[in-house]
Short mmCIF file of C-alpha atoms in Angstrom, two decimals:
data_model
loop_
_atom_site.label_atom_id
_atom_site.label_comp_id
_atom_site.label_asym_id
_atom_site.label_seq_id
_atom_site.Cartn_x
_atom_site.Cartn_y
_atom_site.Cartn_z
CA ALA P 26 -0.45 0.06 0.16
CA SER P 27 2.92 2.35 0.65
CA ALA P 28 4.71 1.66 -2.43
CA ASP P 29 1.10 2.44 -4.29
CA LEU P 30 1.22 5.69 -2.29
CA ASN P 31 -2.25 4.57 -0.51
CA PHE P 32 -0.63 5.85 3.02
CA GLU P 33 -4.31 5.63 4.83
CA ARG P 34 -4.85 2.23 3.70
CA ALA P 35 -0.82 1.42 4.82
CA ALA P 36 -1.42 3.14 8.12
CA VAL P 37 -4.54 1.18 9.02
CA LEU P 38 -2.85 -2.07 7.92
CA ARG P 39 0.05 -1.40 10.03
CA ASP P 40 -2.24 -0.95 13.22
CA GLN P 41 -3.84 -3.98 12.29
CA LEU P 42 -0.69 -6.03 12.20
CA ALA P 43 0.85 -4.37 15.57
CA GLY P 44 -2.76 -5.55 17.06
CA LEU P 45 -2.40 -9.01 15.68
CA ALA P 46 1.36 -9.15 16.98
CA LYS P 47 0.03 -7.82 20.37
CA ALA P 48 -2.67 -10.73 20.85
CA ARG P 49 -0.45 -12.92 19.79
CA GLU P 50 2.19 -11.91 22.65
CA ARG P 51 -0.76 -11.92 24.95
CA ASN P 52 -1.92 -15.40 24.38
CA THR P 53 1.73 -17.06 24.59
CA VAL P 54 1.63 -19.57 27.03
CA VAL P 55 3.37 -18.41 30.05
CA LEU P 56 2.87 -21.32 32.24
CA PRO P 57 2.10 -24.87 32.16
CA GLU P 58 -1.20 -25.13 29.83
CA THR P 59 -3.18 -26.39 32.94
CA THR P 60 -2.52 -23.20 34.90
CA ARG P 61 -5.82 -21.52 35.63
CA ALA P 62 -4.65 -18.44 37.74
CA ASP P 63 -5.04 -14.55 38.57
CA VAL P 64 -1.83 -12.24 39.20
CA VAL P 65 -2.27 -9.32 41.14
CA GLY P 66 0.04 -6.75 41.60
CA PHE P 67 0.05 -3.40 43.82
CA ALA P 68 2.08 -0.14 43.61
CA ASP P 69 1.87 3.05 45.65
CA ASP P 70 3.14 6.38 45.43
CA GLY P 71 1.95 7.63 48.89
CA GLN P 72 -1.22 9.55 47.01
CA GLN P 73 -2.37 6.75 45.12
CA VAL P 74 -2.72 2.99 44.82
CA ALA P 75 -2.59 0.99 41.34
CA VAL P 76 -3.63 -2.68 41.01
CA GLN P 77 -3.18 -4.71 38.15
CA ILE P 78 -4.51 -8.34 37.66
CA PHE P 79 -3.36 -10.54 34.53
CA HIS P 80 -5.69 -13.40 34.19
CA ILE P 81 -4.23 -16.69 33.03
CA ARG P 82 -6.47 -19.63 31.56
CA GLY P 83 -5.03 -22.65 29.95
CA GLY P 84 -1.37 -21.13 30.68
CA ARG P 85 -2.18 -18.16 28.56
CA ILE P 86 -2.59 -14.28 29.70
CA THR P 87 -6.43 -14.14 28.54
CA GLY P 88 -7.36 -10.75 29.59
CA GLU P 89 -5.73 -7.94 31.96
CA ARG P 90 -7.32 -5.07 34.32
CA GLY P 91 -6.40 -2.31 36.27
CA TRP P 92 -7.40 0.15 38.75
CA ILE P 93 -6.20 3.20 40.55
CA ALA P 94 -7.58 4.91 43.43
CA ASP P 95 -7.03 7.85 45.78
CA ARG P 96 -5.38 6.61 49.16
CA SER P 97 -7.92 7.23 51.98
CA ASP P 98 -5.90 6.03 54.88
CA ASP P 99 -2.46 4.81 55.66
CA ARG P 100 -2.85 1.11 55.20
CA ASP P 101 -0.38 -0.76 54.21
CA LEU P 102 -0.70 -2.59 50.88
CA ALA P 103 -1.32 -6.27 52.42
CA GLU P 104 -3.93 -4.89 54.24
CA LEU P 105 -5.50 -3.62 50.58
CA LEU P 106 -5.60 -7.34 49.20
CA GLU P 107 -8.75 -8.55 51.34
CA PRO P 108 -10.96 -5.51 50.37
CA PHE P 109 -9.72 -5.66 46.94
CA LEU P 110 -10.13 -9.58 46.26
CA LEU P 111 -13.68 -9.73 48.19
CA GLN P 112 -14.77 -6.96 45.57
CA LEU P 113 -13.28 -8.58 42.78
CA TYR P 114 -14.73 -12.13 43.13
CA THR P 115 -18.61 -12.51 43.37
CA GLY P 116 -20.64 -15.71 43.18
CA GLU P 117 -20.76 -15.00 39.19
CA ASN P 118 -16.90 -15.02 39.20
CA PRO P 119 -15.47 -17.06 41.81
CA PRO P 120 -11.86 -16.94 42.47
CA PRO P 121 -9.49 -19.19 40.56
CA PRO P 122 -7.57 -22.17 42.44
CA LEU P 123 -4.45 -20.02 42.49
CA ILE P 124 -3.98 -16.26 42.94
CA LEU P 125 -0.03 -14.90 42.58
CA SER P 126 0.04 -11.81 44.45
CA SER P 127 2.72 -9.29 45.28
CA VAL P 128 1.63 -8.83 48.62
CA PRO P 129 0.74 -12.05 51.38
CA ALA P 130 -2.56 -12.71 52.39
CA GLU P 131 -4.20 -13.75 55.63
CA PRO P 132 -5.19 -17.27 56.50
CA GLU P 133 -8.81 -16.05 57.31
CA LEU P 134 -8.89 -14.47 53.52
CA VAL P 135 -7.76 -17.66 52.25
CA ALA P 136 -11.00 -19.25 53.83
CA LEU P 137 -13.12 -16.72 52.67
CA LEU P 138 -12.09 -17.32 49.17
CA GLU P 139 -12.09 -20.88 49.38
CA GLY P 140 -15.82 -20.54 50.50
CA MET P 141 -16.66 -18.45 47.77
CA ARG P 142 -15.05 -20.95 45.43
CA GLY P 143 -16.54 -24.17 47.10
CA ALA P 144 -12.96 -25.71 46.74
CA ARG P 145 -8.99 -25.14 47.52
CA VAL P 146 -7.72 -21.65 46.68
CA GLU P 147 -3.76 -21.13 47.07
CA VAL P 148 -2.88 -17.41 47.56
CA ARG P 149 1.09 -16.78 47.61
CA VAL P 150 3.93 -14.61 46.77
CA PRO P 151 6.27 -16.11 44.06
CA VAL P 152 9.91 -15.44 44.75
CA ARG P 153 11.47 -17.31 41.51
CA GLY P 154 10.83 -18.87 38.00
CA ASP P 155 8.23 -18.24 35.71
CA LYS P 156 5.51 -17.45 38.29
CA ARG P 157 7.85 -14.42 39.62
CA THR P 158 8.78 -13.36 36.43
CA LEU P 159 5.17 -12.90 35.19
CA LEU P 160 4.40 -11.15 38.72
CA GLU P 161 6.95 -8.51 38.05
CA THR P 162 5.52 -7.94 34.38
CA VAL P 163 2.45 -6.96 36.55
CA LEU P 164 4.21 -4.77 38.74
CA ARG P 165 5.64 -2.94 36.06
CA ASN P 166 2.43 -2.25 34.40
CA ALA P 167 0.96 -1.29 37.95
CA GLU P 168 3.79 1.29 38.45
CA LEU P 169 3.54 2.43 35.01
CA SER P 170 0.04 3.38 35.52
CA LEU P 171 0.88 5.13 38.60
CA GLN P 172 3.53 7.15 36.72
CA GLN P 173 1.23 8.32 34.06
CA GLN P 174 -1.63 9.17 36.39
CA ALA P 175 1.07 11.40 38.23
CA ALA P 176 1.99 12.93 34.79
CA ARG P 177 -1.55 13.66 34.12
CA ARG P 178 -2.14 15.23 37.58
CA ALA P 179 0.87 17.50 36.98
CA SER P 180 -0.75 18.79 33.83
CA ASP P 181 -4.41 18.87 35.45
CA LEU P 182 -2.67 21.10 38.30
CA THR P 183 -0.90 23.54 35.70
CA THR P 184 -4.29 23.97 33.72
CA ARG P 185 -6.28 24.65 37.01
CA ASN P 186 -3.59 27.35 38.42
CA ARG P 187 -3.76 28.95 35.44
CA ALA P 188 -7.99 29.24 35.39
CA LEU P 189 -7.31 30.32 38.97
CA GLU P 190 -4.99 32.95 37.59
CA GLU P 191 -7.43 34.19 35.12
CA ILE P 192 -10.14 34.52 37.55
CA ALA P 193 -8.24 36.43 39.78
CA ASP P 194 -7.16 38.88 36.90
CA ALA P 195 -10.96 38.97 35.70
CA LEU P 196 -12.07 39.92 39.07
CA GLY P 197 -9.17 42.09 40.38
CA LEU P 198 -8.17 39.84 43.00
CA ALA P 199 -4.91 40.01 44.79
CA GLU P 200 -4.52 36.26 44.78
CA PRO P 201 -6.10 33.46 42.97
CA PRO P 202 -9.19 31.99 45.06
CA LEU P 203 -8.47 29.04 46.74
CA ARG P 204 -11.76 28.66 47.83
CA ILE P 205 -14.77 29.45 45.89
CA GLU P 206 -18.45 29.31 46.57
CA CYS P 207 -21.16 29.28 44.39
CA TYR P 208 -24.85 30.00 45.03
CA ASP P 209 -28.08 29.36 43.24
CA VAL P 210 -31.63 29.83 44.17
CA SER P 211 -34.69 27.89 42.74
CA HIS P 212 -38.24 27.67 43.58
CA THR P 213 -41.58 26.02 42.33
CA GLN P 214 -43.87 28.70 40.93
CA GLY P 215 -43.02 30.86 43.60
CA THR P 216 -43.13 28.52 46.20
CA HIS P 217 -40.53 26.16 48.01
CA GLN P 218 -37.79 28.38 47.63
CA VAL P 219 -34.42 26.82 48.23
CA ALA P 220 -31.00 27.72 47.65
CA SER P 221 -27.72 25.65 46.75
CA MET P 222 -24.09 25.92 47.29
CA VAL P 223 -21.11 24.15 45.40
CA VAL P 224 -18.09 24.69 46.31
CA PHE P 225 -14.18 24.31 44.37
CA GLU P 226 -11.08 24.48 46.20
CA ASP P 227 -7.62 24.38 44.41
CA GLY P 228 -10.18 24.65 40.93
CA LEU P 229 -11.59 21.00 41.97
CA ALA P 230 -15.22 20.27 43.03
CA LYS P 231 -15.40 19.61 46.61
CA LYS P 232 -18.66 17.56 46.55
CA PRO P 233 -18.77 17.23 50.73
CA ASP P 234 -18.87 20.63 51.40
CA TYR P 235 -22.02 21.22 48.96
CA ARG P 236 -24.79 22.39 51.12
CA HIS P 237 -28.68 23.63 50.27
CA PHE P 238 -30.94 26.13 52.27
CA ASN P 239 -34.51 26.56 52.87
CA VAL P 240 -35.28 29.86 51.88
CA ARG P 241 -37.34 31.08 55.05
CA GLY P 242 -38.29 34.84 54.41
CA PRO P 243 -39.43 37.50 56.99
CA GLU P 244 -42.75 35.80 57.73
CA GLY P 245 -41.22 32.31 57.39
CA GLU P 246 -42.97 31.54 54.15
CA GLY P 247 -40.28 32.35 51.76
CA ALA P 248 -38.77 35.32 50.45
CA PRO P 249 -40.69 37.54 47.83
CA ASP P 250 -38.19 37.35 45.20
CA ASP P 251 -34.81 35.62 44.16
CA THR P 252 -32.79 38.80 45.21
CA ALA P 253 -34.40 38.39 48.57
CA ALA P 254 -33.56 34.66 48.94
CA MET P 255 -29.87 35.16 47.83
CA ASP P 256 -29.43 38.28 50.54
CA GLU P 257 -30.97 35.80 53.07
CA VAL P 258 -28.75 32.83 52.25
CA LEU P 259 -25.50 34.56 52.11
CA ARG P 260 -26.21 36.53 55.37
CA ARG P 261 -26.96 33.25 56.82
CA ARG P 262 -23.72 31.65 55.62
CA LEU P 263 -21.49 34.46 55.96
CA THR P 264 -22.65 34.87 59.92
CA ARG P 265 -22.24 31.70 61.15
CA LEU P 266 -18.50 31.66 58.91
CA VAL P 267 -17.46 34.78 61.03
CA ALA P 268 -18.89 33.61 63.87
CA GLY P 269 -16.48 30.59 63.54
CA ALA P 270 -19.10 27.93 64.62
CA ALA P 271 -17.42 24.51 64.41
CA GLY P 272 -17.16 23.08 60.87
CA ASP P 273 -18.13 26.37 59.15
CA ASP P 274 -14.93 26.49 57.57
CA ALA P 275 -15.48 23.03 55.71
CA GLY P 276 -18.72 24.01 55.03
CA GLY P 277 -20.53 22.43 57.53
CA ALA P 278 -24.56 22.72 57.50
CA GLU P 279 -25.92 26.18 58.23
CA ASP P 280 -28.90 25.50 59.98
CA ALA P 281 -30.74 22.27 61.21
CA ASP P 282 -32.77 22.33 58.02
CA ASP P 283 -30.06 23.10 56.09
CA GLN P 284 -29.15 19.58 54.47
CA ALA P 285 -25.82 18.20 53.09
#
Protein backbone atom coordinates (compact mmCIF):
# COMPACT_ATOMS: atom_id res chain seq x y z
CA ALA A 1 0.00 0.00 0.00
CA SER A 2 2.88 2.38 0.78
CA ALA A 3 4.53 1.57 -2.54
CA ASP A 4 1.25 2.50 -4.24
CA LEU A 5 1.22 5.76 -2.25
CA ASN A 6 -1.97 4.63 -0.47
CA PHE A 7 -0.75 5.84 2.88
CA GLU A 8 -4.12 5.81 4.65
CA ARG A 9 -4.59 2.14 3.80
CA ALA A 10 -1.00 1.46 4.83
CA ALA A 11 -1.62 3.05 8.23
CA VAL A 12 -4.72 0.90 8.80
CA LEU A 13 -2.82 -2.27 7.85
CA ARG A 14 0.10 -1.29 10.06
CA ASP A 15 -2.19 -0.84 13.07
CA GLN A 16 -3.93 -4.14 12.38
CA LEU A 17 -0.61 -5.96 12.20
CA ALA A 18 0.48 -4.34 15.45
CA GLY A 19 -2.78 -5.45 17.07
CA LEU A 20 -2.32 -9.00 15.87
CA ALA A 21 1.22 -9.05 17.18
CA LYS A 22 0.05 -7.80 20.57
CA ALA A 23 -2.74 -10.38 20.70
CA ARG A 24 -0.32 -13.15 19.76
CA GLU A 25 2.10 -12.01 22.45
CA ARG A 26 -0.70 -11.85 25.03
CA ASN A 27 -1.81 -15.37 24.23
CA THR A 28 1.66 -16.85 24.41
CA VAL A 29 1.83 -19.71 26.87
CA VAL A 30 3.44 -18.23 29.99
CA LEU A 31 2.73 -21.04 32.47
CA PRO A 32 1.92 -24.75 32.16
CA GLU A 33 -1.19 -25.24 30.05
CA THR A 34 -3.17 -26.57 32.99
CA THR A 35 -2.68 -23.35 34.97
CA ARG A 36 -5.74 -21.33 35.91
CA ALA A 37 -4.67 -18.33 37.95
CA ASP A 38 -4.91 -14.61 38.53
CA VAL A 39 -1.76 -12.54 39.02
CA VAL A 40 -2.31 -9.43 41.18
CA GLY A 41 0.21 -6.62 41.68
CA PHE A 42 -0.03 -3.47 43.81
CA ALA A 43 1.94 -0.24 43.46
CA ASP A 44 1.77 2.78 45.76
CA ASP A 45 3.14 6.32 45.40
CA GLY A 46 1.82 7.65 48.71
CA GLN A 47 -1.13 9.43 47.11
CA GLN A 48 -2.69 6.68 45.03
CA VAL A 49 -2.67 2.91 44.79
CA ALA A 50 -2.63 1.05 41.49
CA VAL A 51 -3.75 -2.55 41.07
CA GLN A 52 -3.05 -4.63 37.98
CA ILE A 53 -4.31 -8.13 37.35
CA PHE A 54 -3.52 -10.71 34.66
CA HIS A 55 -6.01 -13.52 34.10
CA ILE A 56 -4.25 -16.78 33.20
CA ARG A 57 -6.40 -19.49 31.65
CA GLY A 58 -4.92 -22.58 30.08
CA GLY A 59 -1.48 -21.16 30.82
CA ARG A 60 -2.14 -18.12 28.62
CA ILE A 61 -2.85 -14.47 29.45
CA THR A 62 -6.47 -14.13 28.38
CA GLY A 63 -7.15 -10.73 29.89
CA GLU A 64 -5.80 -7.93 32.01
CA ARG A 65 -7.35 -5.12 34.01
CA GLY A 66 -6.18 -2.24 36.11
CA TRP A 67 -7.52 0.21 38.67
CA ILE A 68 -6.20 3.33 40.38
CA ALA A 69 -7.68 4.66 43.62
CA ASP A 70 -6.86 7.58 45.89
CA ARG A 71 -5.36 6.65 49.23
CA SER A 72 -7.95 7.29 51.93
CA ASP A 73 -5.95 5.94 54.89
CA ASP A 74 -2.52 4.71 55.90
CA ARG A 75 -3.15 0.97 55.55
CA ASP A 76 -0.26 -0.92 53.99
CA LEU A 77 -0.66 -2.81 50.73
CA ALA A 78 -1.10 -6.17 52.45
CA GLU A 79 -4.18 -4.79 54.23
CA LEU A 80 -5.65 -3.68 50.90
CA LEU A 81 -5.51 -7.17 49.40
CA GLU A 82 -8.53 -8.51 51.29
CA PRO A 83 -11.07 -5.78 50.37
CA PHE A 84 -9.85 -5.82 46.77
CA LEU A 85 -10.19 -9.58 46.27
CA LEU A 86 -13.51 -9.78 48.10
CA GLN A 87 -14.87 -7.07 45.81
CA LEU A 88 -13.32 -8.62 42.70
CA TYR A 89 -14.71 -12.10 43.18
CA THR A 90 -18.41 -12.81 43.42
CA GLY A 91 -20.70 -15.80 43.09
CA GLU A 92 -20.77 -15.28 39.32
CA ASN A 93 -17.03 -14.67 39.23
CA PRO A 94 -15.47 -17.03 41.79
CA PRO A 95 -11.73 -16.98 42.48
CA PRO A 96 -9.47 -19.32 40.51
CA PRO A 97 -7.58 -22.10 42.30
CA LEU A 98 -4.35 -20.05 42.29
CA ILE A 99 -3.79 -16.35 43.00
CA LEU A 100 -0.27 -14.99 42.64
CA SER A 101 0.03 -11.77 44.62
CA SER A 102 2.68 -9.18 45.28
CA VAL A 103 1.56 -9.04 48.93
CA PRO A 104 0.84 -11.95 51.30
CA ALA A 105 -2.66 -13.05 52.27
CA GLU A 106 -3.89 -13.81 55.77
CA PRO A 107 -5.33 -17.29 56.42
CA GLU A 108 -8.73 -15.73 57.12
CA LEU A 109 -8.81 -14.26 53.60
CA VAL A 110 -7.87 -17.60 52.04
CA ALA A 111 -10.70 -19.25 53.97
CA LEU A 112 -13.17 -16.67 52.66
CA LEU A 113 -12.01 -17.20 49.08
CA GLU A 114 -12.30 -20.96 49.43
CA GLY A 115 -15.84 -20.50 50.71
CA MET A 116 -16.67 -18.41 47.63
CA ARG A 117 -15.15 -20.99 45.29
CA GLY A 118 -16.32 -24.06 47.13
CA ALA A 119 -12.88 -25.60 46.69
CA ARG A 120 -9.25 -25.03 47.63
CA VAL A 121 -7.67 -21.68 46.79
CA GLU A 122 -3.95 -20.98 47.07
CA VAL A 123 -2.73 -17.40 47.49
CA ARG A 124 1.02 -16.97 47.47
CA VAL A 125 3.85 -14.60 46.62
CA PRO A 126 6.14 -16.28 44.07
CA VAL A 127 9.85 -15.72 44.68
CA ARG A 128 11.44 -17.33 41.61
CA GLY A 129 10.81 -18.88 38.22
CA ASP A 130 8.20 -18.11 35.57
CA LYS A 131 5.56 -17.13 38.10
CA ARG A 132 7.88 -14.53 39.64
CA THR A 133 8.75 -13.17 36.18
CA LEU A 134 5.06 -12.85 35.38
CA LEU A 135 4.35 -11.09 38.67
CA GLU A 136 7.16 -8.62 38.01
CA THR A 137 5.54 -7.77 34.67
CA VAL A 138 2.26 -7.07 36.44
CA LEU A 139 4.07 -4.90 38.99
CA ARG A 140 5.79 -2.91 36.24
CA ASN A 141 2.40 -2.29 34.63
CA ALA A 142 1.00 -1.06 37.95
CA GLU A 143 3.97 1.24 38.53
CA LEU A 144 3.74 2.59 34.98
CA SER A 145 0.05 3.37 35.39
CA LEU A 146 0.89 5.34 38.56
CA GLN A 147 3.58 7.29 36.72
CA GLN A 148 1.15 8.13 33.93
CA GLN A 149 -1.47 9.19 36.44
CA ALA A 150 1.05 11.40 38.24
CA ALA A 151 1.93 13.07 34.94
CA ARG A 152 -1.77 13.71 34.30
CA ARG A 153 -2.17 15.14 37.80
CA ALA A 154 0.72 17.52 37.21
CA SER A 155 -0.81 18.62 33.92
CA ASP A 156 -4.21 19.08 35.55
CA LEU A 157 -2.66 21.13 38.36
CA THR A 158 -0.99 23.44 35.84
CA THR A 159 -4.28 23.90 34.00
CA ARG A 160 -6.20 24.58 37.23
CA ASN A 161 -3.62 27.09 38.44
CA ARG A 162 -3.81 28.92 35.13
CA ALA A 163 -7.61 29.02 35.31
CA LEU A 164 -7.54 30.35 38.89
CA GLU A 165 -5.07 33.06 37.89
CA GLU A 166 -7.39 34.08 35.05
CA ILE A 167 -10.29 34.33 37.50
CA ALA A 168 -8.15 36.48 39.81
CA ASP A 169 -7.27 38.79 36.91
CA ALA A 170 -10.90 39.05 35.77
CA LEU A 171 -12.11 39.90 39.29
CA GLY A 172 -9.19 42.11 40.23
CA LEU A 173 -8.12 39.86 43.11
CA ALA A 174 -4.70 40.16 44.67
CA GLU A 175 -4.34 36.35 44.73
CA PRO A 176 -6.04 33.41 43.03
CA PRO A 177 -9.07 32.21 45.03
CA LEU A 178 -8.28 28.98 46.84
CA ARG A 179 -11.92 28.39 47.77
CA ILE A 180 -14.91 29.33 45.64
CA GLU A 181 -18.51 29.03 46.81
CA CYS A 182 -21.24 29.39 44.20
CA TYR A 183 -24.91 29.95 45.10
CA ASP A 184 -28.17 29.58 43.19
CA VAL A 185 -31.82 29.98 44.14
CA SER A 186 -34.72 27.98 42.76
CA HIS A 187 -38.44 27.61 43.50
CA THR A 188 -41.60 25.96 42.23
CA GLN A 189 -43.85 28.70 40.83
CA GLY A 190 -42.80 31.01 43.65
CA THR A 191 -43.06 28.45 46.45
CA HIS A 192 -40.72 25.92 48.06
CA GLN A 193 -37.75 28.23 47.74
CA VAL A 194 -34.36 26.60 48.17
CA ALA A 195 -30.79 27.67 47.54
CA SER A 196 -27.81 25.51 46.73
CA MET A 197 -24.12 26.02 47.37
CA VAL A 198 -21.38 24.26 45.43
CA VAL A 199 -17.75 24.50 46.48
CA PHE A 200 -14.43 24.40 44.65
CA GLU A 201 -11.05 24.25 46.34
CA ASP A 202 -7.85 24.60 44.33
CA GLY A 203 -9.99 24.44 41.21
CA LEU A 204 -11.56 21.06 42.06
CA ALA A 205 -15.14 20.39 43.09
CA LYS A 206 -15.36 19.57 46.82
CA LYS A 207 -18.66 17.71 46.91
CA PRO A 208 -18.68 16.88 50.64
CA ASP A 209 -19.00 20.63 51.26
CA TYR A 210 -22.02 21.11 49.00
CA ARG A 211 -25.09 22.40 50.88
CA HIS A 212 -28.66 23.44 50.28
CA PHE A 213 -30.70 25.97 52.26
CA ASN A 214 -34.40 26.24 52.90
CA VAL A 215 -35.30 29.89 52.28
CA ARG A 216 -37.54 31.17 55.08
CA GLY A 217 -38.19 34.84 54.35
CA PRO A 218 -39.29 37.42 56.94
CA GLU A 219 -42.59 35.64 57.69
CA GLY A 220 -41.26 32.10 57.44
CA GLU A 221 -43.05 31.54 54.14
CA GLY A 222 -40.23 32.29 51.74
CA ALA A 223 -38.56 35.41 50.37
CA PRO A 224 -40.50 37.76 48.05
CA ASP A 225 -38.02 37.29 45.18
CA ASP A 226 -34.71 35.67 44.21
CA THR A 227 -32.70 38.71 45.24
CA ALA A 228 -34.13 38.66 48.75
CA ALA A 229 -33.63 34.89 48.90
CA MET A 230 -29.99 35.26 47.93
CA ASP A 231 -29.55 38.01 50.50
CA GLU A 232 -30.93 35.75 53.22
CA VAL A 233 -28.81 32.76 52.26
CA LEU A 234 -25.56 34.72 52.06
CA ARG A 235 -26.24 36.47 55.38
CA ARG A 236 -26.89 33.12 57.09
CA ARG A 237 -23.80 31.55 55.57
CA LEU A 238 -21.44 34.44 56.25
CA THR A 239 -22.80 35.13 59.75
CA ARG A 240 -22.04 31.58 60.82
CA LEU A 241 -18.67 31.67 59.05
CA VAL A 242 -17.65 34.87 60.85
CA ALA A 243 -18.90 33.41 64.13
CA GLY A 244 -16.46 30.54 63.64
CA ALA A 245 -18.97 27.81 64.38
CA ALA A 246 -17.44 24.35 64.36
CA GLY A 247 -17.17 23.01 60.85
CA ASP A 248 -18.12 26.27 59.11
CA ASP A 249 -14.75 26.67 57.44
CA ALA A 250 -15.30 23.24 55.91
CA GLY A 251 -18.81 24.07 54.72
CA GLY A 252 -20.75 22.65 57.66
CA ALA A 253 -24.55 22.72 57.64
CA GLU A 254 -25.76 26.27 58.23
CA ASP A 255 -28.94 25.41 60.14
CA ALA A 256 -30.78 22.37 61.34
CA ASP A 257 -32.86 22.36 58.16
CA ASP A 258 -29.95 23.05 55.81
CA GLN A 259 -29.05 19.64 54.42
CA ALA A 260 -25.82 18.30 52.96
